[in-house]
Coordinates of C-alpha atoms in Angstrom, one line a residue:
M1 CA -0.2 -0.2 -0.2
E2 CA 2.9 2.7 1.4
F3 CA 5.0 1.9 -2.6
A4 CA 1.7 2.6 -4.3
L5 CA 0.4 5.6 -3.0
S6 CA 4.3 7.3 -3.1
Q7 CA 4.5 6.2 -7.3
A8 CA 0.7 7.6 -7.5
K9 CA 1.4 10.5 -5.7
K10 CA 3.9 11.6 -8.5
T11 CA 1.7 12.0 -11.2
C12 CA -2.2 13.5 -9.2
P13 CA -2.3 17.0 -7.7
F14 CA -4.0 16.2 -4.8
L15 CA -1.8 13.0 -3.7
H16 CA 0.9 15.0 -4.4
V17 CA 0.2 17.4 -2.0
T18 CA -1.0 15.1 0.7
S19 CA 0.6 13.2 3.5
T20 CA 0.5 10.2 3.8
S21 CA -1.2 10.3 7.3
S22 CA -3.3 12.6 5.5
L23 CA -4.6 9.7 3.3
R24 CA -5.1 7.5 5.7
R25 CA -7.5 8.5 7.7
L26 CA -9.2 9.4 4.4
S27 CA -9.3 6.1 3.8
T28 CA -11.0 5.7 6.9
L29 CA -14.8 4.1 7.3
P30 CA -16.9 6.2 9.7
A31 CA -18.6 4.2 12.3
G32 CA -21.8 3.3 10.9
A33 CA -20.4 3.8 7.3
K34 CA -20.6 0.5 4.4
K35 CA -20.2 2.1 0.7
S36 CA -17.6 5.0 0.6
N37 CA -15.4 6.7 3.0
A38 CA -13.9 10.7 2.5
L39 CA -10.8 9.4 -0.4
L40 CA -13.8 7.9 -2.7
N41 CA -15.3 11.0 -2.5
K42 CA -12.7 13.0 -3.5
A43 CA -12.7 10.0 -6.1
Q44 CA -15.1 11.1 -7.2
Q45 CA -15.4 14.9 -8.0
C46 CA -11.8 14.0 -10.4
P47 CA -12.1 14.5 -13.6
V48 CA -10.0 11.6 -13.7
M49 CA -10.6 8.5 -11.6
S50 CA -14.5 9.6 -12.1
K51 CA -14.8 8.3 -14.8
A52 CA -12.6 5.0 -14.2
M53 CA -14.8 4.4 -11.0
E54 CA -17.6 4.7 -13.3
A55 CA -16.5 3.0 -15.9
Q56 CA -15.2 -0.2 -13.5
N57 CA -18.9 0.0 -11.8
T58 CA -20.2 -1.1 -15.3
T59 CA -17.3 -3.9 -15.7
T60 CA -18.5 -7.6 -15.4
P61 CA -17.2 -9.5 -12.8
A62 CA -15.6 -11.7 -14.5
A63 CA -13.2 -9.0 -16.6
A64 CA -13.7 -7.7 -13.1
Q65 CA -11.5 -10.3 -11.1
Q66 CA -8.6 -10.4 -14.2
T67 CA -8.3 -6.0 -13.3
R68 CA -7.2 -6.4 -9.5
T69 CA -3.8 -6.5 -9.8
I70 CA -2.5 -2.7 -9.1
S71 CA 0.2 -1.3 -11.7
T72 CA 2.1 2.6 -10.7
S73 CA 3.2 2.4 -14.4
R74 CA 2.2 4.3 -17.4
S75 CA -0.2 2.1 -19.3
S76 CA 0.7 3.8 -22.6
F77 CA 4.0 2.1 -22.0
Q78 CA 2.8 -0.9 -21.0
K79 CA 1.8 -2.0 -24.8
P80 CA 3.0 -5.9 -25.3
T81 CA 6.2 -5.6 -28.5
A82 CA 5.4 -5.0 -31.6
S83 CA 4.7 -8.2 -34.4
V84 CA 7.6 -7.8 -36.3
K85 CA 5.8 -7.3 -39.7
A86 CA 3.8 -4.3 -38.1
K87 CA 4.3 -0.6 -39.9
A88 CA 5.9 1.9 -38.0
L89 CA 4.0 4.6 -36.5
E90 CA 1.1 2.9 -37.7
N91 CA -2.4 3.9 -35.1
T92 CA -0.5 6.8 -33.2
E93 CA -2.0 8.3 -30.3
S94 CA -0.5 11.7 -29.5
V95 CA 0.2 11.7 -25.2
A96 CA 1.6 14.7 -22.9
I97 CA 5.1 14.7 -21.5
P98 CA 4.8 15.3 -17.9
S99 CA 4.9 19.7 -17.5
K100 CA 7.6 19.0 -15.0
T101 CA 10.2 17.3 -17.7
P102 CA 12.8 19.5 -19.2
F103 CA 11.0 18.8 -22.8
A104 CA 6.9 19.3 -21.4
A105 CA 7.0 23.0 -23.0
T106 CA 7.0 22.2 -26.5
A107 CA 7.3 18.5 -27.5
T108 CA 5.3 15.8 -27.1
A109 CA 5.8 11.6 -26.8
T110 CA 3.5 9.7 -29.6
P111 CA 4.7 6.3 -29.0
T112 CA 2.8 3.5 -31.5
L113 CA -0.1 0.8 -31.1
E114 CA 2.2 -1.7 -31.0
K115 CA -0.2 -5.7 -31.6
P116 CA 0.4 -8.5 -29.7
V117 CA 4.0 -10.9 -30.8
S118 CA 3.2 -14.5 -32.2
L119 CA 5.7 -17.1 -30.3
N120 CA 4.8 -19.8 -33.3
T121 CA 5.2 -16.9 -36.1
N122 CA 7.3 -18.3 -38.9
A123 CA 8.7 -14.4 -39.9
K124 CA 12.1 -14.1 -40.3
H125 CA 14.3 -12.1 -37.7
F126 CA 14.9 -8.3 -38.6
D127 CA 18.6 -8.6 -41.1
Y128 CA 20.5 -5.9 -38.7
E129 CA 23.6 -5.8 -40.4
S130 CA 22.0 -6.4 -43.9
F131 CA 20.5 -2.3 -43.1
Y132 CA 24.4 -1.1 -42.0
N133 CA 25.9 -1.9 -45.9
H134 CA 22.7 -0.3 -46.8
E135 CA 23.5 2.3 -45.3
L136 CA 26.9 2.4 -45.8
E137 CA 26.5 1.8 -49.5
K138 CA 24.3 5.1 -49.5
K139 CA 27.1 7.1 -48.8
H140 CA 29.4 5.9 -50.6
K141 CA 27.3 6.5 -53.8
D142 CA 26.9 9.5 -52.9
K143 CA 30.6 10.3 -52.0
S144 CA 30.0 11.1 -48.7
Y145 CA 31.1 8.7 -47.4
R146 CA 34.0 9.6 -45.0
Y147 CA 37.0 8.4 -44.8
F148 CA 40.3 8.4 -41.6
N149 CA 43.0 9.0 -42.6
N150 CA 46.0 7.7 -40.7
I151 CA 48.2 10.7 -38.8
N152 CA 49.9 11.5 -35.5
R153 CA 51.3 14.4 -35.5
L154 CA 55.5 15.1 -34.2
A155 CA 55.4 17.2 -31.5
Q156 CA 58.9 18.0 -31.5
K157 CA 58.7 18.6 -35.4
F158 CA 55.2 20.4 -36.1
P159 CA 53.4 20.9 -38.0
R160 CA 54.8 17.3 -39.2
A161 CA 53.3 13.7 -38.7
H162 CA 54.3 10.3 -39.4
T163 CA 51.2 8.2 -41.6
S164 CA 50.6 4.2 -40.6
R165 CA 53.9 3.6 -41.8
V166 CA 56.5 5.6 -39.1
Q167 CA 59.3 6.3 -41.4
D168 CA 56.6 8.3 -44.1
E169 CA 56.6 11.6 -42.6
V170 CA 53.8 14.1 -44.5
T171 CA 52.8 18.0 -43.3
V172 CA 50.0 18.8 -41.9
W173 CA 47.8 22.2 -43.7
C174 CA 44.1 21.1 -42.1
A175 CA 44.7 21.3 -38.5
N176 CA 42.2 22.3 -36.2
D177 CA 45.2 23.8 -33.6
Y178 CA 45.8 26.7 -35.1
L179 CA 48.5 28.5 -33.4
G180 CA 50.5 24.4 -32.9
M181 CA 49.8 25.1 -29.2
G182 CA 49.6 21.9 -28.7
R183 CA 53.1 21.1 -28.6
N184 CA 54.4 24.1 -26.9
P185 CA 55.8 24.3 -23.3
V186 CA 54.1 26.3 -21.2
L187 CA 51.5 23.6 -21.8
T188 CA 53.4 20.0 -22.1
E189 CA 55.7 20.4 -19.2
T190 CA 53.0 21.9 -16.5
M191 CA 50.3 18.6 -17.9
K192 CA 53.1 17.1 -17.1
R193 CA 53.6 17.4 -13.4
T194 CA 49.9 17.6 -12.7
L195 CA 50.0 14.2 -13.9
D196 CA 52.4 12.7 -12.0
R197 CA 51.2 14.8 -9.0
Y198 CA 47.4 14.3 -9.5
G199 CA 47.0 11.2 -12.0
A200 CA 45.4 10.6 -15.3
G201 CA 41.8 10.4 -14.3
A202 CA 39.5 13.3 -12.5
G203 CA 37.4 10.0 -10.3
G204 CA 34.2 10.9 -11.8
T205 CA 31.3 13.1 -12.4
R206 CA 32.1 17.4 -11.1
N207 CA 29.7 16.6 -8.3
I208 CA 31.0 12.8 -7.1
A209 CA 35.1 13.5 -6.8
G210 CA 35.6 15.7 -9.9
N211 CA 35.3 19.1 -9.3
A212 CA 38.9 19.7 -8.1
D213 CA 40.4 23.2 -6.9
L214 CA 42.2 23.2 -11.1
H215 CA 38.9 23.5 -12.6
L216 CA 37.5 26.5 -10.9
R217 CA 40.3 28.5 -11.4
L218 CA 40.3 27.8 -15.7
E219 CA 36.4 28.3 -15.3
S220 CA 37.5 32.1 -13.7
E221 CA 40.5 32.5 -16.5
L222 CA 37.6 31.8 -19.1
A223 CA 35.1 34.2 -18.0
D224 CA 37.9 37.5 -17.4
L225 CA 38.8 36.6 -20.7
H226 CA 35.2 36.5 -21.6
H227 CA 34.2 39.2 -19.4
K228 CA 31.8 37.4 -17.7
E229 CA 30.7 36.7 -14.5
G230 CA 30.9 33.0 -14.8
A231 CA 32.6 29.9 -17.0
L232 CA 31.5 26.9 -17.6
V233 CA 34.0 24.3 -18.7
F234 CA 32.3 20.8 -20.5
S235 CA 34.0 17.9 -21.5
S236 CA 34.2 19.6 -25.2
C237 CA 32.0 22.4 -27.0
Y238 CA 29.8 19.6 -28.8
V239 CA 28.3 19.4 -25.2
A240 CA 28.6 22.3 -24.0
N241 CA 26.5 23.3 -27.2
D242 CA 24.1 20.9 -26.9
A243 CA 23.5 20.6 -23.2
T244 CA 23.1 24.3 -22.9
L245 CA 21.4 25.3 -25.8
A246 CA 19.1 21.8 -24.7
T247 CA 17.8 22.6 -21.3
L248 CA 17.7 26.9 -21.4
A249 CA 15.3 26.6 -24.7
S250 CA 13.4 24.0 -22.8
K251 CA 13.2 25.7 -19.7
L252 CA 12.1 28.7 -21.0
P253 CA 8.8 29.1 -22.0
G254 CA 7.8 29.3 -25.5
C255 CA 10.8 30.1 -26.1
V256 CA 11.6 30.7 -29.7
I257 CA 15.2 29.7 -32.1
F258 CA 16.1 32.7 -34.4
S259 CA 19.1 30.2 -36.2
D260 CA 22.0 30.8 -38.8
Q261 CA 21.3 28.6 -41.0
L262 CA 25.2 27.8 -41.5
N263 CA 24.6 27.1 -37.4
H264 CA 27.7 23.9 -36.5
A265 CA 26.1 21.0 -36.4
S266 CA 26.3 21.0 -32.2
M267 CA 24.1 24.4 -32.5
I268 CA 21.6 22.2 -33.7
Q269 CA 20.9 18.9 -32.3
G270 CA 20.6 21.2 -28.5
M271 CA 18.4 23.4 -31.1
R272 CA 17.0 19.6 -31.5
H273 CA 16.7 17.7 -28.3
S274 CA 15.1 21.2 -26.4
G275 CA 12.2 20.7 -27.4
A276 CA 11.6 24.4 -28.3
Q277 CA 10.6 26.5 -31.4
K278 CA 13.5 27.0 -33.9
K279 CA 13.0 29.4 -37.1
I280 CA 16.3 29.6 -39.3
F281 CA 17.8 33.4 -41.4
R282 CA 19.6 33.2 -44.1
H283 CA 23.3 32.8 -43.3
N284 CA 24.2 36.7 -42.0
D285 CA 21.2 37.7 -43.2
M286 CA 19.7 40.1 -41.0
T287 CA 17.8 41.6 -42.8
H288 CA 15.6 38.1 -42.6
L289 CA 16.8 37.7 -39.2
E290 CA 14.4 41.2 -38.5
E291 CA 11.3 39.2 -40.7
L292 CA 11.4 36.5 -38.2
L293 CA 12.5 38.3 -35.0
Q294 CA 9.3 41.0 -35.9
S295 CA 6.5 37.3 -36.4
V296 CA 7.1 36.7 -32.9
D297 CA 5.4 37.6 -29.3
P298 CA 8.1 41.0 -28.2
A299 CA 6.8 38.8 -24.8
T300 CA 8.0 35.3 -25.8
P301 CA 11.3 34.0 -24.9
K302 CA 13.6 34.5 -27.2
I303 CA 17.1 32.7 -28.4
I304 CA 19.4 33.6 -30.6
A305 CA 22.1 31.8 -32.0
F306 CA 25.3 32.3 -34.2
E307 CA 28.7 31.6 -34.6
S308 CA 31.8 34.6 -35.1
V309 CA 33.9 32.7 -37.6
Y310 CA 32.3 30.0 -38.7
S311 CA 35.0 27.7 -40.0
M312 CA 33.8 25.8 -42.9
C313 CA 33.7 29.0 -45.7
G314 CA 35.3 31.7 -42.9
S315 CA 33.2 34.4 -42.8
I316 CA 32.6 36.3 -39.3
G317 CA 28.8 36.9 -37.9
P318 CA 28.0 40.5 -38.2
I319 CA 28.7 40.7 -33.8
H320 CA 27.4 44.3 -33.4
E321 CA 23.8 44.1 -35.3
I322 CA 23.0 40.9 -34.4
V323 CA 23.6 42.7 -31.2
D324 CA 21.2 45.5 -31.6
L325 CA 17.5 43.4 -32.6
A326 CA 18.8 40.7 -29.7
K327 CA 17.9 44.5 -27.8
K328 CA 15.4 45.4 -29.3
Y329 CA 13.3 42.8 -30.2
G330 CA 14.2 40.9 -26.2
A331 CA 16.3 38.2 -27.2
I332 CA 18.7 36.7 -26.0
T333 CA 22.3 36.5 -27.6
F334 CA 24.3 32.8 -27.7
L335 CA 27.8 33.1 -30.2
D336 CA 29.6 29.8 -30.5
E337 CA 33.1 31.9 -30.6
V338 CA 35.0 28.2 -30.7
H339 CA 37.2 28.9 -34.0
A340 CA 37.9 32.1 -32.9
V341 CA 39.0 32.3 -29.4
G342 CA 42.9 31.8 -29.6
M343 CA 43.4 33.1 -32.8
Y344 CA 41.3 36.8 -32.2
G345 CA 41.5 39.5 -30.1
P346 CA 44.2 41.8 -27.8
R347 CA 43.2 38.8 -25.5
G348 CA 42.5 35.6 -27.6
A349 CA 38.4 36.3 -26.6
G350 CA 38.0 36.0 -30.2
V351 CA 35.8 38.5 -32.7
A352 CA 33.8 40.0 -30.4
E353 CA 36.8 41.4 -28.3
H354 CA 38.5 41.7 -32.2
L355 CA 35.9 44.6 -32.8
D356 CA 37.1 47.2 -30.2
F357 CA 40.6 45.7 -30.7
E358 CA 41.8 48.4 -29.3
L359 CA 39.5 49.7 -26.3
N360 CA 39.9 46.3 -24.9
A361 CA 44.2 45.9 -25.0
A362 CA 44.6 48.8 -23.1
H363 CA 41.1 48.0 -20.7
P364 CA 40.6 44.3 -20.6
T365 CA 38.1 43.8 -18.3
M366 CA 34.1 43.6 -17.7
G367 CA 32.6 46.4 -17.9
N368 CA 34.8 49.0 -20.1
G369 CA 32.0 49.7 -22.7
S370 CA 32.5 46.4 -25.5
I371 CA 30.7 44.5 -28.1
V372 CA 32.2 42.0 -25.3
D373 CA 30.3 43.1 -22.6
E374 CA 26.8 42.7 -24.8
I375 CA 26.8 39.6 -25.5
D376 CA 24.4 37.4 -23.3
I377 CA 25.9 34.1 -23.5
I378 CA 29.7 32.8 -25.6
T379 CA 30.5 29.5 -25.8
G380 CA 34.3 28.6 -27.1
T381 CA 36.9 24.9 -27.3
L382 CA 40.0 24.5 -25.2
G383 CA 40.6 21.6 -28.3
K384 CA 41.5 24.3 -31.0
A385 CA 44.0 27.2 -31.0
Y386 CA 44.1 25.8 -27.2
G387 CA 46.4 23.2 -28.3
C388 CA 43.8 21.1 -25.5
V389 CA 40.7 19.3 -25.1
G390 CA 37.5 20.4 -23.8
G391 CA 35.0 22.8 -24.4
Y392 CA 33.0 25.8 -22.2
I393 CA 30.7 28.6 -21.8
A394 CA 30.5 32.4 -20.3
G395 CA 28.0 34.4 -18.6
S396 CA 26.4 35.6 -16.3
A397 CA 26.5 33.6 -12.5
S398 CA 22.9 33.2 -12.7
F399 CA 22.8 31.4 -16.0
V400 CA 25.8 30.0 -16.1
D401 CA 24.2 28.4 -12.0
M402 CA 21.1 27.2 -13.4
I403 CA 23.2 24.8 -16.9
R404 CA 25.3 23.5 -13.9
S405 CA 22.0 22.7 -12.3
Y406 CA 20.1 21.3 -14.9
A407 CA 22.0 19.6 -18.1
P408 CA 22.6 16.0 -18.2
G409 CA 25.9 17.1 -20.5
F410 CA 26.8 18.3 -17.1
I411 CA 26.0 16.3 -14.2
F412 CA 25.6 12.6 -15.7
T413 CA 29.3 13.0 -17.1
T414 CA 32.7 12.9 -16.1
S415 CA 34.9 15.4 -16.1
L416 CA 37.6 16.9 -17.2
P417 CA 41.3 15.0 -16.0
P418 CA 43.6 16.8 -14.3
A419 CA 46.6 17.7 -16.6
V420 CA 44.2 18.3 -19.3
V421 CA 42.3 21.3 -17.3
S422 CA 45.9 22.7 -16.0
G423 CA 46.8 22.4 -19.5
A424 CA 44.2 24.4 -21.3
M425 CA 44.6 26.5 -18.3
E426 CA 47.8 27.6 -18.8
S427 CA 47.5 27.6 -22.7
V428 CA 44.3 30.4 -22.1
K429 CA 46.6 32.2 -19.7
Y430 CA 49.6 32.4 -22.3
L431 CA 47.8 33.6 -25.9
K432 CA 45.5 36.3 -22.8
I433 CA 49.3 38.3 -22.8
S434 CA 51.6 37.0 -26.1
N435 CA 49.4 37.9 -29.4
T436 CA 53.0 36.0 -31.3
E437 CA 50.9 33.3 -32.8
R438 CA 47.8 34.8 -34.3
Q439 CA 49.8 36.8 -35.8
M440 CA 52.1 34.7 -37.2
Q441 CA 49.2 33.3 -38.5
Q442 CA 47.8 35.3 -39.9
I443 CA 50.3 37.1 -41.7
N444 CA 51.1 33.0 -42.9
T445 CA 47.3 33.0 -43.8
R446 CA 47.2 35.6 -46.4
V447 CA 50.6 34.7 -47.2
V448 CA 48.9 31.6 -49.1
K449 CA 45.6 33.0 -50.5
S450 CA 47.5 35.4 -52.5
R451 CA 49.7 32.6 -53.7
L452 CA 46.3 31.1 -54.9
A453 CA 44.4 34.4 -56.2
E454 CA 48.2 34.6 -58.8
L455 CA 47.1 31.0 -60.0
G456 CA 43.2 31.5 -59.8
I457 CA 42.7 28.6 -57.9
P458 CA 39.7 29.0 -56.7
V459 CA 39.2 30.6 -52.5
V460 CA 36.6 31.0 -51.0
P461 CA 36.1 34.4 -50.6
N462 CA 36.2 35.5 -46.3
P463 CA 38.5 37.3 -44.5
S464 CA 39.3 35.2 -41.3
H465 CA 43.1 32.8 -41.9
I466 CA 40.2 29.9 -42.7
V467 CA 41.2 29.3 -46.9
P468 CA 38.7 27.1 -48.3
V469 CA 39.3 26.3 -51.8
L470 CA 36.7 24.8 -54.0
L471 CA 36.2 21.3 -55.9
G472 CA 32.7 21.7 -56.4
D473 CA 32.0 18.2 -56.6
A474 CA 33.0 15.2 -53.6
A475 CA 34.9 13.1 -56.5
S476 CA 37.3 16.0 -56.8
A477 CA 37.7 17.0 -53.9
K478 CA 39.0 13.6 -52.5
L479 CA 40.7 12.5 -55.6
A480 CA 42.8 15.7 -54.4
S481 CA 43.1 14.8 -50.9
D482 CA 44.3 11.4 -52.0
E483 CA 47.3 12.4 -54.5
L484 CA 48.6 15.1 -51.8
L485 CA 48.6 12.7 -49.4
S486 CA 49.9 9.8 -52.1
E487 CA 52.4 11.9 -54.3
H488 CA 53.5 15.4 -52.4
G489 CA 53.2 14.1 -48.6
I490 CA 51.1 16.7 -48.2
Y491 CA 48.0 16.1 -45.7
V492 CA 44.7 18.4 -46.6
Q493 CA 41.3 16.8 -45.8
S494 CA 38.0 17.0 -48.7
I495 CA 34.9 18.6 -47.3
N496 CA 32.1 16.7 -48.6
Y497 CA 27.6 17.2 -47.6
P498 CA 26.7 16.9 -44.5
T499 CA 29.5 19.6 -43.2
V500 CA 29.0 21.8 -46.6
P501 CA 26.2 21.6 -48.9
V502 CA 26.6 19.8 -52.4
G503 CA 27.8 21.4 -55.8
E504 CA 30.1 23.1 -52.3
E505 CA 32.5 20.0 -51.4
R506 CA 36.4 21.3 -51.1
L507 CA 39.9 21.1 -49.5
R508 CA 40.1 23.3 -46.2
I509 CA 43.7 24.2 -45.4
T510 CA 44.3 25.6 -42.3
P511 CA 47.6 27.4 -41.7
T512 CA 49.8 27.8 -39.1
P513 CA 53.0 29.6 -37.9
G514 CA 54.9 26.7 -38.2
H515 CA 54.8 26.3 -41.4
N516 CA 58.1 28.1 -42.6
Q517 CA 58.3 29.3 -46.7
D518 CA 59.6 26.6 -48.0
M519 CA 56.6 24.7 -47.2
I520 CA 54.4 27.1 -48.3
D521 CA 55.7 26.9 -51.5
H522 CA 55.9 23.1 -51.7
L523 CA 51.7 23.2 -50.6
V524 CA 51.0 25.8 -53.4
H525 CA 53.2 24.2 -56.8
S526 CA 51.5 21.6 -54.9
L527 CA 47.4 22.4 -55.7
E528 CA 49.3 23.4 -59.1
T529 CA 49.6 20.3 -60.9
I530 CA 46.9 18.5 -58.7
W531 CA 44.8 21.5 -61.0
S532 CA 47.0 21.8 -64.3
R533 CA 46.1 17.1 -64.3
Y534 CA 42.6 17.4 -63.9
S535 CA 41.7 20.4 -65.3
F536 CA 39.5 21.4 -62.1
R537 CA 38.0 24.6 -62.4
R538 CA 40.1 27.4 -61.8
V539 CA 37.8 31.2 -61.2
N540 CA 37.6 32.7 -64.3
D541 CA 35.5 28.5 -64.6
W542 CA 33.0 29.6 -61.7
V543 CA 32.8 32.7 -63.5
A544 CA 31.8 31.6 -66.5
E545 CA 28.9 29.2 -64.6
G546 CA 27.9 32.4 -62.3
G547 CA 30.0 31.8 -59.9
R548 CA 29.5 29.7 -56.7
A549 CA 29.8 29.9 -52.3
G550 CA 31.4 33.3 -52.9
V551 CA 33.8 32.1 -55.6
G552 CA 33.9 33.8 -59.7
M553 CA 30.5 36.2 -58.9
A554 CA 29.2 39.0 -61.1
Q555 CA 30.1 41.9 -58.4
P556 CA 32.0 40.0 -55.4
P557 CA 32.5 41.7 -52.4
Q558 CA 35.0 43.8 -50.6
I559 CA 36.2 41.9 -48.1
E560 CA 38.6 43.2 -45.8
P561 CA 40.8 41.1 -42.8
L562 CA 40.2 41.0 -39.4
W563 CA 43.4 42.0 -38.5
T564 CA 44.7 44.9 -40.2
N565 CA 48.1 45.7 -41.2
G566 CA 48.1 47.8 -38.3
Q567 CA 47.2 45.0 -34.8
L568 CA 49.8 43.1 -37.6
G569 CA 52.4 45.3 -37.4
L570 CA 52.1 45.8 -41.0
D571 CA 51.9 49.4 -41.7
N572 CA 55.2 50.1 -42.5
V573 CA 56.2 47.3 -44.7
V574 CA 56.6 48.9 -48.5
Q575 CA 56.4 44.6 -49.8
E576 CA 54.1 42.4 -47.2
P577 CA 54.8 39.2 -49.0
K578 CA 58.5 40.1 -48.6
A579 CA 57.8 40.4 -44.9
V580 CA 55.9 38.1 -44.8
K581 CA 58.1 35.5 -46.4
Q582 CA 61.2 37.0 -44.1
S583 CA 58.8 35.9 -40.6
S584 CA 57.5 33.0 -42.0
S585 CA 60.2 31.3 -42.8
T586 CA 62.1 32.6 -38.8
V587 CA 59.1 29.8 -37.7
A588 CA 60.2 26.0 -37.5

């Protein structure tokens, strides 16, 4: 009886607020009473129980005997397993999710009304292996199947790596360790000392033995970096984006998310998991975004989710304009700075910091009036420019504490190992004061873009550190990547759908401070050889076709690099490429 009551109290509003002793007292028959008590009287007033009691009164004695067993589970989840011949989603019914679940505001579950299992059936069991192979075959047919190359980056020879054969070395031109911090002694020596002192693993979740002083200090550094009250570290920024958007948007009543068309998969997944309504605006199209914002009640909670650097095309999000629209229409901003942290700004806080470069260089504190202060939520990674692993969010203290308290992706996973956290923290601290790595990376990027432009090899135009070389179909991109690796000792991964749209397949090149002039010459010569051998389309060919992905457009936009000559120390240089060549050759 006690167990039944405890289960029933979870679903009934009356039982939920009534103590067990009170229920026992109500169920006791008064002196002289024969058929009723106060609890039954209460039940007859209930819109659910009154119908159940009415149905029970009309049940035959034989049927009633078969329904004596008490069940505290929801009946919709006790239906027998479907027959192997049953069709999916046939005869579905909509069941509201209880209001206290994270997805209650927008989601419904639609379990299938399943048919009983026939134990005497001769039907063949489902062929799982054939299903797997069928799905893989689709990938092979549309040329989107992903091949993972065996690449082992060498810390002492960065950006060199060996393949599956240790003696076969190649130059890596596509890693996201943009600044080569993964091999920097600032990280590696700190990590070694931490490993010796604290061991390999964190020991548990943040709630259970995995909340060390190192984690708290790293979060303080990240909060300071982004001019925010608090920060929270996750196992990756994929998890940070997914968990944060899912939790926040499901908690905000009736929330609507406005999402840039090119947002990363982690953000898209978080939106799906939230169950919130989503409105997609065309990439960086502020007119379209405002039209969508106007279509929603001003009092409705709204999130505008976007990125600062879009990693596959290198475009930059219009941060100022989005902040203005957010204020105008009562939205909060969610800015993904994953491919910008460590890379932009006087302290490496990202594009938002870079937009007020001089101000943030002189007064790197919260409340200095820069656009960084106007962003509500910033997410970033420790696994790219910082050379380590992990992700994080930064925002107000209350926001961070709410995500800490509710996000399953944070609560129920083992925290980052102490050695990883210490290395990441030292990298963040180091790049707050060193601009050398950022400047060298930008200079080498300028050189590569300029050299390819001279040859007509099509680079998707952008103001960032990404060099996307357009091929236009998956087979060509794969062929170019394979030949660079097998014949030229250069590793550049091909990028296909769904990472980029069909017809915009490309090579994604990422110069680093470690690529010297000889390496740049070899890359450019190798690309020219492959383009000539296979007659891959050059800029003029794309012009003739009307352009694609920003290449060969009739009226191309004028794009200036985000890093200015002054910020790179090139103001007084007459021949910039020559100065770049001298500088880049000094980097091992």
